[in-house]
Amino acid sequence: MTFSAFQQIASLSHALSPYGWDDAWAAEFAPYAEQGLVPGRVVRVDRGQCDVMTADGIVRADTAFVTPHDPLRVICTGDWAAVEAVGNPRYVKAYLPRRTAFVRSTSSQRSEGQILAANVDHAIIAVSLAVELDLGRIERFLALAWESGAQPLVVLTKADLVPDPVTLAHLVQDVETAAPGVGVLTVSSLTGEGTDVLTAIVASGTSVLLGISGAGKSTLANALLGEEVMEVQATREIDGKGRHTTTTRNLLALPDGGVLIDTPGLRGVGLFDAEAGVGQVFSEIEEYAARCRFHDCAHEAEPGCAVLRAVEEGELPERRLESYRKLLRENQRIVAKTDARLRSEIRRDWRMKSAEGRANHAAKRGPLS
């Protein structure tokens, strides 16, 4: 690296550090500095263009050079980009390798992955206490969060709507059971409860705010930002749902440090190759599974199944096991659509189980007279 390129990168550290720039990113960017490109963090992507925060402020850049056929490789909010120093329009020429990536499955027939946010340290899952808890949905969000490489945190919003501390404690306990190894924080943007703790957590690194519409994400973002930046709309009293007030993914610097990526309310949260994430969410089930008699135990009706024994003895809630099975099956289907070898294994396994079922049925009927 030339001395001038080194000076350029060094001078950027102060201007871009509020957005997460560090020595490791500087080292990654060195080859692009040699080419006369400048670094910046993507704060918003919209229709083939993006807003990039550079040392000189936000610039509008075209993404035509980084628009591959693979939807997981398109530029995304949170990416660190290499942008032309001059030009009209200016182009993003490349982006740095991602440290983490939050990916979900799309609703298309091809079951492609969609990247929601990149280079995230904390995945904040907002869950409203204005409606009945959906623990299965929380587990689904957590699987994607763990798979991304970020540290999940469940934030129970609108805590002021549950004034009874005993009831609130039970709700927190239910979520903690569904989220082993994950912090659970109750927050009220109305009273300010919990916002100081959350501010301290997100002050280091990049956080992405996730949840369904009406979970209170925009209100929570405003509380962290200290001003009414995100538009907020009232939720319906009948089901606690609201309209999508956030329509794009926006990266915002927080006044007390750290950056926040706010996302639109997610109607669907499909898994995308998230087997490790599912295993992390249901870590206690995987620990029981390690004690099963058979290493390939499906935890259905096999003899010596430690998982089923845990359910029978009340150590493992049956709801957790059902949710675990559901997410594993869904993830397997998604992966199988893009993995020919796995599709073949699934078909072979299905044929073997069908043959075993027919044999067991014939054995029960006995020999024909």
mmCIF file of C-alpha atoms in Angstrom:
data_model
loop_
_atom_site.group_PDB
_atom_site.id
_atom_site.type_symbol
_atom_site.label_atom_id
_atom_site.label_comp_id
_atom_site.label_asym_id
_atom_site.label_seq_id
_atom_site.Cartn_x
_atom_site.Cartn_y
_atom_site.Cartn_z
ATOM 1 C CA MET A 1 0.000 0.000 0.000
ATOM 2 C CA THR A 2 1.372 3.417 -0.955
ATOM 3 C CA PHE A 3 1.902 6.105 1.669
ATOM 4 C CA SER A 4 -0.836 8.296 0.166
ATOM 5 C CA ALA A 5 -3.335 5.418 0.323
ATOM 6 C CA PHE A 6 -2.316 4.760 3.933
ATOM 7 C CA GLN A 7 -2.845 8.439 4.787
ATOM 8 C CA GLN A 8 -6.259 8.378 3.119
ATOM 9 C CA ILE A 9 -7.433 5.370 5.145
ATOM 10 C CA ALA A 10 -6.011 6.778 8.380
ATOM 11 C CA SER A 11 -7.833 10.073 7.884
ATOM 12 C CA LEU A 12 -11.133 8.210 7.504
ATOM 13 C CA SER A 13 -11.026 6.543 10.906
ATOM 14 C CA HIS A 14 -12.438 9.533 12.766
ATOM 15 C CA ALA A 15 -15.123 10.435 10.206
ATOM 16 C CA LEU A 16 -16.505 6.912 9.753
ATOM 17 C CA SER A 17 -15.909 5.435 13.211
ATOM 18 C CA PRO A 18 -19.442 6.378 14.388
ATOM 19 C CA TYR A 19 -20.689 4.041 11.641
ATOM 20 C CA GLY A 20 -18.497 1.115 12.693
ATOM 21 C CA TRP A 21 -15.277 1.716 10.739
ATOM 22 C CA ASP A 22 -12.270 0.107 12.442
ATOM 23 C CA ASP A 23 -8.715 -1.034 11.724
ATOM 24 C CA ALA A 24 -9.889 -4.392 10.388
ATOM 25 C CA TRP A 25 -12.183 -2.720 7.841
ATOM 26 C CA ALA A 26 -9.338 -0.376 6.912
ATOM 27 C CA ALA A 27 -7.054 -3.336 6.202
ATOM 28 C CA GLU A 28 -9.765 -4.967 4.067
ATOM 29 C CA PHE A 29 -10.231 -1.752 2.117
ATOM 30 C CA ALA A 30 -6.539 -1.133 1.370
ATOM 31 C CA PRO A 31 -6.591 -2.647 -2.170
ATOM 32 C CA TYR A 32 -9.525 -0.402 -3.127
ATOM 33 C CA ALA A 33 -7.785 2.688 -1.771
ATOM 34 C CA GLU A 34 -4.939 1.908 -4.179
ATOM 35 C CA GLN A 35 -7.506 2.167 -7.000
ATOM 36 C CA GLY A 36 -8.608 5.622 -5.873
ATOM 37 C CA LEU A 37 -11.951 4.415 -4.469
ATOM 38 C CA VAL A 38 -13.376 5.713 -1.191
ATOM 39 C CA PRO A 39 -15.073 3.692 1.557
ATOM 40 C CA GLY A 40 -18.554 4.237 2.893
ATOM 41 C CA ARG A 41 -21.308 2.410 4.722
ATOM 42 C CA VAL A 42 -24.550 1.684 2.911
ATOM 43 C CA VAL A 43 -27.344 3.328 4.891
ATOM 44 C CA ARG A 44 -30.191 2.674 2.449
ATOM 45 C CA VAL A 45 -30.837 0.724 -0.764
ATOM 46 C CA ASP A 46 -33.588 1.650 -3.184
ATOM 47 C CA ARG A 47 -34.242 0.486 -6.779
ATOM 48 C CA GLY A 48 -30.719 -0.094 -7.981
ATOM 49 C CA GLN A 49 -29.228 2.815 -6.096
ATOM 50 C CA CYS A 50 -28.050 3.326 -2.550
ATOM 51 C CA ASP A 51 -27.188 6.052 -0.084
ATOM 52 C CA VAL A 52 -23.651 5.645 1.211
ATOM 53 C CA MET A 53 -22.223 7.447 4.236
ATOM 54 C CA THR A 54 -18.681 8.522 3.332
ATOM 55 C CA ALA A 55 -16.163 10.735 5.098
ATOM 56 C CA ASP A 56 -17.622 13.654 3.124
ATOM 57 C CA GLY A 57 -21.239 12.843 3.971
ATOM 58 C CA ILE A 58 -23.945 10.852 2.225
ATOM 59 C CA VAL A 59 -23.565 10.249 -1.503
ATOM 60 C CA ARG A 60 -26.051 8.666 -3.894
ATOM 61 C CA ALA A 61 -24.455 5.801 -5.819
ATOM 62 C CA ASP A 62 -25.508 3.383 -8.533
ATOM 63 C CA THR A 63 -25.183 -0.355 -7.791
ATOM 64 C CA ALA A 64 -25.082 -1.605 -11.398
ATOM 65 C CA PHE A 65 -21.561 -3.014 -10.969
ATOM 66 C CA VAL A 66 -22.554 -5.078 -7.900
ATOM 67 C CA THR A 67 -25.901 -6.541 -9.007
ATOM 68 C CA PRO A 68 -25.259 -10.276 -9.545
ATOM 69 C CA HIS A 69 -27.859 -12.926 -10.304
ATOM 70 C CA ASP A 70 -27.427 -14.340 -6.779
ATOM 71 C CA PRO A 71 -29.812 -12.338 -4.530
ATOM 72 C CA LEU A 72 -27.568 -13.024 -1.539
ATOM 73 C CA ARG A 73 -24.746 -11.096 -3.185
ATOM 74 C CA VAL A 74 -26.608 -7.874 -3.964
ATOM 75 C CA ILE A 75 -25.543 -4.848 -1.983
ATOM 76 C CA CYS A 76 -27.430 -4.407 1.270
ATOM 77 C CA THR A 77 -27.954 -1.965 4.105
ATOM 78 C CA GLY A 78 -24.989 -2.343 6.448
ATOM 79 C CA ASP A 79 -22.440 -3.223 3.749
ATOM 80 C CA TRP A 80 -19.118 -1.402 3.546
ATOM 81 C CA ALA A 81 -18.795 -0.238 -0.044
ATOM 82 C CA ALA A 82 -15.960 0.900 -2.310
ATOM 83 C CA VAL A 83 -17.318 3.937 -4.163
ATOM 84 C CA GLU A 84 -15.957 6.106 -6.950
ATOM 85 C CA ALA A 85 -14.471 9.326 -5.580
ATOM 86 C CA VAL A 86 -16.016 11.413 -8.361
ATOM 87 C CA GLY A 87 -18.576 10.999 -11.110
ATOM 88 C CA ASN A 88 -22.159 11.681 -12.008
ATOM 89 C CA PRO A 89 -23.511 9.230 -11.245
ATOM 90 C CA ARG A 90 -21.013 7.665 -8.887
ATOM 91 C CA TYR A 91 -20.844 3.875 -8.829
ATOM 92 C CA VAL A 92 -20.290 1.298 -6.119
ATOM 93 C CA LYS A 93 -17.504 -0.877 -7.525
ATOM 94 C CA ALA A 94 -17.413 -3.529 -4.770
ATOM 95 C CA TYR A 95 -18.267 -4.192 -1.148
ATOM 96 C CA LEU A 96 -16.109 -5.689 1.573
ATOM 97 C CA PRO A 97 -16.631 -9.308 2.749
ATOM 98 C CA ARG A 98 -19.448 -9.419 5.286
ATOM 99 C CA ARG A 99 -18.772 -10.364 8.871
ATOM 100 C CA THR A 100 -22.392 -11.357 9.442
ATOM 101 C CA ALA A 101 -25.542 -11.438 7.300
ATOM 102 C CA PHE A 102 -29.195 -11.722 8.289
ATOM 103 C CA VAL A 103 -30.917 -13.841 5.614
ATOM 104 C CA ARG A 104 -34.467 -15.123 5.266
ATOM 105 C CA SER A 105 -36.202 -17.203 2.617
ATOM 106 C CA THR A 106 -38.366 -15.372 0.105
ATOM 107 C CA SER A 107 -41.909 -16.406 -0.742
ATOM 108 C CA SER A 108 -40.971 -17.193 -4.347
ATOM 109 C CA GLN A 109 -41.312 -20.684 -5.767
ATOM 110 C CA ARG A 110 -37.522 -20.850 -6.125
ATOM 111 C CA SER A 111 -37.105 -20.324 -2.373
ATOM 112 C CA GLU A 112 -34.305 -17.836 -2.809
ATOM 113 C CA GLY A 113 -32.614 -16.191 0.106
ATOM 114 C CA GLN A 114 -33.110 -12.484 0.799
ATOM 115 C CA ILE A 115 -30.478 -10.603 2.732
ATOM 116 C CA LEU A 116 -32.015 -8.115 5.161
ATOM 117 C CA ALA A 117 -28.948 -6.587 6.828
ATOM 118 C CA ALA A 118 -25.184 -7.013 6.805
ATOM 119 C CA ASN A 119 -22.380 -6.679 9.347
ATOM 120 C CA VAL A 120 -24.701 -6.793 12.344
ATOM 121 C CA ASP A 121 -23.515 -7.390 15.916
ATOM 122 C CA HIS A 122 -26.878 -7.407 17.757
ATOM 123 C CA ALA A 123 -30.178 -8.749 16.410
ATOM 124 C CA ILE A 124 -32.948 -7.100 18.433
ATOM 125 C CA ILE A 125 -36.229 -8.971 18.125
ATOM 126 C CA ALA A 126 -39.098 -6.694 19.115
ATOM 127 C CA VAL A 127 -42.171 -8.469 20.485
ATOM 128 C CA SER A 128 -45.294 -6.592 21.560
ATOM 129 C CA LEU A 129 -46.914 -7.339 24.909
ATOM 130 C CA ALA A 130 -50.155 -5.800 23.596
ATOM 131 C CA VAL A 131 -51.130 -9.181 22.134
ATOM 132 C CA GLU A 132 -50.732 -12.824 23.121
ATOM 133 C CA LEU A 133 -47.155 -14.054 22.833
ATOM 134 C CA ASP A 134 -46.377 -16.225 19.813
ATOM 135 C CA LEU A 135 -43.431 -18.256 21.120
ATOM 136 C CA GLY A 136 -43.105 -20.157 17.850
ATOM 137 C CA ARG A 137 -42.553 -16.933 15.932
ATOM 138 C CA ILE A 138 -39.981 -15.805 18.489
ATOM 139 C CA GLU A 139 -38.110 -19.093 18.029
ATOM 140 C CA ARG A 140 -38.213 -18.595 14.255
ATOM 141 C CA PHE A 141 -36.687 -15.096 14.524
ATOM 142 C CA LEU A 142 -34.069 -16.423 16.924
ATOM 143 C CA ALA A 143 -33.046 -19.204 14.525
ATOM 144 C CA LEU A 144 -32.381 -16.648 11.800
ATOM 145 C CA ALA A 145 -30.579 -14.358 14.234
ATOM 146 C CA TRP A 146 -28.242 -17.089 15.490
ATOM 147 C CA GLU A 147 -27.591 -18.250 11.925
ATOM 148 C CA SER A 148 -26.611 -14.718 10.924
ATOM 149 C CA GLY A 149 -23.713 -14.660 13.365
ATOM 150 C CA ALA A 150 -25.176 -11.816 15.424
ATOM 151 C CA GLN A 151 -26.053 -11.952 19.124
ATOM 152 C CA PRO A 152 -29.851 -12.020 19.568
ATOM 153 C CA LEU A 153 -31.773 -10.033 22.136
ATOM 154 C CA VAL A 154 -35.543 -10.264 22.684
ATOM 155 C CA VAL A 155 -37.130 -6.941 23.633
ATOM 156 C CA LEU A 156 -40.690 -7.129 24.958
ATOM 157 C CA THR A 157 -42.216 -3.773 24.041
ATOM 158 C CA LYS A 158 -45.229 -1.939 25.486
ATOM 159 C CA ALA A 159 -44.527 -3.288 28.968
ATOM 160 C CA ASP A 160 -46.756 -0.530 30.384
ATOM 161 C CA LEU A 161 -49.751 -2.516 29.076
ATOM 162 C CA VAL A 162 -48.964 -5.286 31.611
ATOM 163 C CA PRO A 163 -49.082 -3.410 34.938
ATOM 164 C CA ASP A 164 -49.219 -6.558 37.110
ATOM 165 C CA PRO A 165 -45.579 -7.483 37.924
ATOM 166 C CA VAL A 166 -46.450 -11.149 38.524
ATOM 167 C CA THR A 167 -48.079 -11.478 35.109
ATOM 168 C CA LEU A 168 -45.155 -9.683 33.500
ATOM 169 C CA ALA A 169 -42.681 -11.994 35.231
ATOM 170 C CA HIS A 170 -44.528 -15.055 33.905
ATOM 171 C CA LEU A 171 -44.452 -13.667 30.353
ATOM 172 C CA VAL A 172 -40.729 -13.013 30.616
ATOM 173 C CA GLN A 173 -40.195 -16.547 31.918
ATOM 174 C CA ASP A 174 -42.129 -18.013 28.974
ATOM 175 C CA VAL A 175 -39.924 -16.139 26.527
ATOM 176 C CA GLU A 176 -36.745 -17.103 28.386
ATOM 177 C CA THR A 177 -37.766 -20.759 28.070
ATOM 178 C CA ALA A 178 -38.129 -20.266 24.302
ATOM 179 C CA ALA A 179 -34.845 -18.371 24.072
ATOM 180 C CA PRO A 180 -32.059 -20.204 25.952
ATOM 181 C CA GLY A 181 -28.861 -18.195 26.093
ATOM 182 C CA VAL A 182 -30.609 -15.005 24.964
ATOM 183 C CA GLY A 183 -31.269 -11.879 26.994
ATOM 184 C CA VAL A 184 -34.920 -10.868 27.460
ATOM 185 C CA LEU A 185 -35.602 -7.209 28.206
ATOM 186 C CA THR A 186 -38.931 -5.502 28.973
ATOM 187 C CA VAL A 187 -39.226 -1.996 27.578
ATOM 188 C CA SER A 188 -41.817 0.747 27.554
ATOM 189 C CA SER A 189 -41.240 3.686 25.256
ATOM 190 C CA LEU A 190 -44.094 5.433 27.092
ATOM 191 C CA THR A 191 -42.582 5.263 30.580
ATOM 192 C CA GLY A 192 -38.944 4.864 29.566
ATOM 193 C CA GLU A 193 -38.632 1.505 31.349
ATOM 194 C CA GLY A 194 -35.689 -0.505 30.044
ATOM 195 C CA THR A 195 -34.601 2.016 27.418
ATOM 196 C CA ASP A 196 -31.427 2.926 29.331
ATOM 197 C CA VAL A 197 -30.380 -0.731 29.420
ATOM 198 C CA LEU A 198 -31.118 -1.150 25.717
ATOM 199 C CA THR A 199 -29.204 2.051 24.893
ATOM 200 C CA ALA A 200 -26.150 0.664 26.689
ATOM 201 C CA ILE A 201 -26.382 -2.629 24.790
ATOM 202 C CA VAL A 202 -26.626 -1.074 21.325
ATOM 203 C CA ALA A 203 -23.958 1.574 22.020
ATOM 204 C CA SER A 204 -21.289 -0.807 20.751
ATOM 205 C CA GLY A 205 -21.463 -2.133 17.206
ATOM 206 C CA THR A 206 -24.350 -2.413 14.773
ATOM 207 C CA SER A 207 -27.847 -3.516 15.770
ATOM 208 C CA VAL A 208 -30.725 -4.558 13.528
ATOM 209 C CA LEU A 209 -34.298 -4.089 14.745
ATOM 210 C CA LEU A 210 -36.627 -6.920 13.701
ATOM 211 C CA GLY A 211 -40.230 -7.873 14.280
ATOM 212 C CA ILE A 212 -43.670 -8.047 12.776
ATOM 213 C CA SER A 213 -45.772 -4.990 11.993
ATOM 214 C CA GLY A 214 -47.152 -3.446 15.173
ATOM 215 C CA ALA A 215 -44.320 -4.703 17.389
ATOM 216 C CA GLY A 216 -43.336 -1.133 18.229
ATOM 217 C CA LYS A 217 -40.052 -1.065 16.298
ATOM 218 C CA SER A 218 -40.349 2.505 15.042
ATOM 219 C CA THR A 219 -41.320 3.788 18.507
ATOM 220 C CA LEU A 220 -38.373 1.889 19.956
ATOM 221 C CA ALA A 221 -36.048 3.321 17.304
ATOM 222 C CA ASN A 222 -37.213 6.847 18.161
ATOM 223 C CA ALA A 223 -36.536 6.203 21.843
ATOM 224 C CA LEU A 224 -32.982 5.093 21.029
ATOM 225 C CA LEU A 225 -32.420 7.993 18.636
ATOM 226 C CA GLY A 226 -33.792 10.515 21.102
ATOM 227 C CA GLU A 227 -35.997 12.154 18.487
ATOM 228 C CA GLU A 228 -38.971 11.426 16.241
ATOM 229 C CA VAL A 229 -37.044 10.177 13.213
ATOM 230 C CA MET A 230 -39.185 7.134 12.345
ATOM 231 C CA GLU A 231 -42.876 7.582 11.515
ATOM 232 C CA VAL A 232 -45.200 5.858 13.967
ATOM 233 C CA GLN A 233 -48.799 4.775 13.392
ATOM 234 C CA ALA A 234 -51.300 3.490 15.926
ATOM 235 C CA THR A 235 -51.973 -0.237 16.092
ATOM 236 C CA ARG A 236 -55.432 -1.754 15.875
ATOM 237 C CA GLU A 237 -56.878 -2.537 19.279
ATOM 238 C CA ILE A 238 -58.477 -5.767 18.037
ATOM 239 C CA ASP A 239 -55.239 -7.579 17.223
ATOM 240 C CA GLY A 240 -52.411 -5.206 18.095
ATOM 241 C CA LYS A 241 -51.261 -4.985 14.479
ATOM 242 C CA GLY A 242 -50.290 -1.852 12.645
ATOM 243 C CA ARG A 243 -49.351 -0.767 9.171
ATOM 244 C CA HIS A 244 -45.756 -0.857 7.981
ATOM 245 C CA THR A 245 -44.429 2.560 9.021
ATOM 246 C CA THR A 246 -40.906 1.650 7.918
ATOM 247 C CA THR A 247 -40.795 0.812 4.203
ATOM 248 C CA THR A 248 -37.041 0.451 3.669
ATOM 249 C CA ARG A 249 -34.089 -0.684 5.740
ATOM 250 C CA ASN A 250 -32.337 2.393 7.132
ATOM 251 C CA LEU A 251 -29.033 2.601 8.977
ATOM 252 C CA LEU A 252 -28.880 5.392 11.557
ATOM 253 C CA ALA A 253 -26.101 6.536 13.905
ATOM 254 C CA LEU A 254 -27.210 6.572 17.546
ATOM 255 C CA PRO A 255 -26.422 9.593 19.757
ATOM 256 C CA ASP A 256 -24.876 7.459 22.504
ATOM 257 C CA GLY A 257 -22.791 5.358 20.118
ATOM 258 C CA GLY A 258 -23.482 2.428 17.829
ATOM 259 C CA VAL A 259 -25.657 2.286 14.735
ATOM 260 C CA LEU A 260 -29.168 0.948 14.246
ATOM 261 C CA ILE A 261 -30.727 -0.689 11.177
ATOM 262 C CA ASP A 262 -34.497 -0.374 11.303
ATOM 263 C CA THR A 263 -36.455 -2.770 9.099
ATOM 264 C CA PRO A 264 -40.039 -2.949 7.803
ATOM 265 C CA GLY A 265 -42.443 -5.221 9.657
ATOM 266 C CA LEU A 266 -41.889 -8.749 8.381
ATOM 267 C CA ARG A 267 -45.040 -10.629 7.376
ATOM 268 C CA GLY A 268 -43.156 -13.849 6.707
ATOM 269 C CA VAL A 269 -39.996 -15.074 8.376
ATOM 270 C CA GLY A 270 -38.952 -18.089 6.328
ATOM 271 C CA LEU A 271 -35.833 -20.009 7.263
ATOM 272 C CA PHE A 272 -33.008 -20.188 4.749
ATOM 273 C CA ASP A 273 -30.343 -22.822 5.387
ATOM 274 C CA ALA A 274 -30.510 -22.164 9.128
ATOM 275 C CA GLU A 275 -29.910 -25.597 10.627
ATOM 276 C CA ALA A 276 -27.202 -24.337 12.970
ATOM 277 C CA GLY A 277 -29.464 -21.499 14.091
ATOM 278 C CA VAL A 278 -32.308 -23.906 14.830
ATOM 279 C CA GLY A 279 -29.920 -26.064 16.835
ATOM 280 C CA GLN A 280 -28.860 -23.036 18.867
ATOM 281 C CA VAL A 281 -32.454 -22.036 19.645
ATOM 282 C CA PHE A 282 -33.270 -25.555 20.797
ATOM 283 C CA SER A 283 -29.925 -26.272 22.426
ATOM 284 C CA GLU A 284 -31.507 -28.220 25.284
ATOM 285 C CA ILE A 285 -33.166 -30.602 22.805
ATOM 286 C CA GLU A 286 -29.847 -31.189 21.046
ATOM 287 C CA GLU A 287 -28.269 -31.943 24.422
ATOM 288 C CA TYR A 288 -30.947 -34.543 25.123
ATOM 289 C CA ALA A 289 -30.556 -35.900 21.570
ATOM 290 C CA ALA A 290 -26.879 -36.591 22.215
ATOM 291 C CA ARG A 291 -28.009 -39.178 24.797
ATOM 292 C CA CYS A 292 -30.414 -41.021 22.462
ATOM 293 C CA ARG A 293 -29.706 -44.709 21.811
ATOM 294 C CA PHE A 294 -29.454 -44.174 18.049
ATOM 295 C CA HIS A 295 -27.328 -41.368 16.593
ATOM 296 C CA ASP A 296 -29.876 -40.787 13.812
ATOM 297 C CA CYS A 297 -32.875 -40.766 16.164
ATOM 298 C CA ALA A 298 -35.786 -38.752 14.749
ATOM 299 C CA HIS A 299 -37.371 -38.360 18.222
ATOM 300 C CA GLU A 300 -40.673 -39.747 16.969
ATOM 301 C CA ALA A 301 -41.141 -43.209 18.474
ATOM 302 C CA GLU A 302 -37.657 -44.740 18.607
ATOM 303 C CA PRO A 303 -36.703 -46.854 21.652
ATOM 304 C CA GLY A 304 -34.183 -45.245 23.945
ATOM 305 C CA CYS A 305 -35.024 -41.696 22.790
ATOM 306 C CA ALA A 306 -33.775 -39.298 25.471
ATOM 307 C CA VAL A 307 -35.765 -36.421 23.962
ATOM 308 C CA LEU A 308 -39.111 -38.234 24.254
ATOM 309 C CA ARG A 309 -38.198 -39.343 27.760
ATOM 310 C CA ALA A 310 -37.545 -35.698 28.706
ATOM 311 C CA VAL A 311 -41.024 -34.787 27.424
ATOM 312 C CA GLU A 312 -42.637 -37.669 29.346
ATOM 313 C CA GLU A 313 -40.862 -36.671 32.555
ATOM 314 C CA GLY A 314 -41.875 -33.019 32.204
ATOM 315 C CA GLU A 315 -38.334 -31.746 31.690
ATOM 316 C CA LEU A 316 -39.014 -30.594 28.128
ATOM 317 C CA PRO A 317 -42.265 -28.873 27.055
ATOM 318 C CA GLU A 318 -43.963 -30.757 24.241
ATOM 319 C CA ARG A 319 -44.574 -27.430 22.491
ATOM 320 C CA ARG A 320 -40.811 -26.921 22.234
ATOM 321 C CA LEU A 321 -40.328 -30.313 20.602
ATOM 322 C CA GLU A 322 -43.121 -29.672 18.098
ATOM 323 C CA SER A 323 -41.658 -26.292 17.214
ATOM 324 C CA TYR A 324 -38.200 -27.866 16.811
ATOM 325 C CA ARG A 325 -39.559 -30.513 14.443
ATOM 326 C CA LYS A 326 -41.473 -27.912 12.438
ATOM 327 C CA LEU A 327 -38.499 -25.615 11.917
ATOM 328 C CA LEU A 328 -36.168 -28.493 11.040
ATOM 329 C CA ARG A 329 -38.632 -29.829 8.447
ATOM 330 C CA GLU A 330 -39.093 -26.380 6.939
ATOM 331 C CA ASN A 331 -35.373 -25.761 6.766
ATOM 332 C CA GLN A 332 -34.791 -29.157 5.181
ATOM 333 C CA ARG A 333 -37.372 -28.424 2.480
ATOM 334 C CA ILE A 334 -35.760 -25.083 1.674
ATOM 335 C CA VAL A 335 -32.274 -26.566 1.451
ATOM 336 C CA ALA A 336 -33.513 -29.514 -0.611
ATOM 337 C CA LYS A 337 -34.836 -27.166 -3.293
ATOM 338 C CA THR A 338 -31.296 -26.015 -4.036
ATOM 339 C CA ASP A 339 -29.358 -29.166 -3.096
ATOM 340 C CA ALA A 340 -29.821 -32.117 -5.445
ATOM 341 C CA ARG A 341 -27.877 -34.484 -3.176
ATOM 342 C CA LEU A 342 -30.060 -33.684 -0.196
ATOM 343 C CA ARG A 343 -33.204 -34.100 -2.298
ATOM 344 C CA SER A 344 -32.005 -37.587 -3.206
ATOM 345 C CA GLU A 345 -31.314 -38.406 0.455
ATOM 346 C CA ILE A 346 -34.783 -37.209 1.483
ATOM 347 C CA ARG A 347 -36.448 -39.343 -1.197
ATOM 348 C CA ARG A 348 -34.378 -42.385 -0.179
ATOM 349 C CA ASP A 349 -35.242 -41.843 3.481
ATOM 350 C CA TRP A 350 -38.926 -41.466 2.584
ATOM 351 C CA ARG A 351 -38.870 -44.718 0.580
ATOM 352 C CA MET A 352 -37.176 -46.586 3.440
ATOM 353 C CA LYS A 353 -39.701 -45.315 5.974
ATOM 354 C CA SER A 354 -42.573 -46.182 3.632
ATOM 355 C CA ALA A 355 -41.204 -49.708 3.202
ATOM 356 C CA GLU A 356 -40.805 -50.086 6.966
ATOM 357 C CA GLY A 357 -44.354 -48.866 7.473
ATOM 358 C CA ARG A 358 -45.738 -51.374 4.977
ATOM 359 C CA ALA A 359 -43.708 -54.185 6.582
ATOM 360 C CA ASN A 360 -44.946 -53.270 10.075
ATOM 361 C CA HIS A 361 -48.510 -53.110 8.824
ATOM 362 C CA ALA A 362 -48.172 -56.521 7.167
ATOM 363 C CA ALA A 363 -46.664 -57.993 10.332
ATOM 364 C CA LYS A 364 -49.588 -56.741 12.421
ATOM 365 C CA ARG A 365 -52.090 -58.289 10.029
ATOM 366 C CA GLY A 366 -50.333 -61.647 10.192
ATOM 367 C CA PRO A 367 -50.143 -64.281 7.419
ATOM 368 C CA LEU A 368 -53.071 -64.377 5.035
ATOM 369 C CA SER A 369 -55.133 -67.535 5.375
#
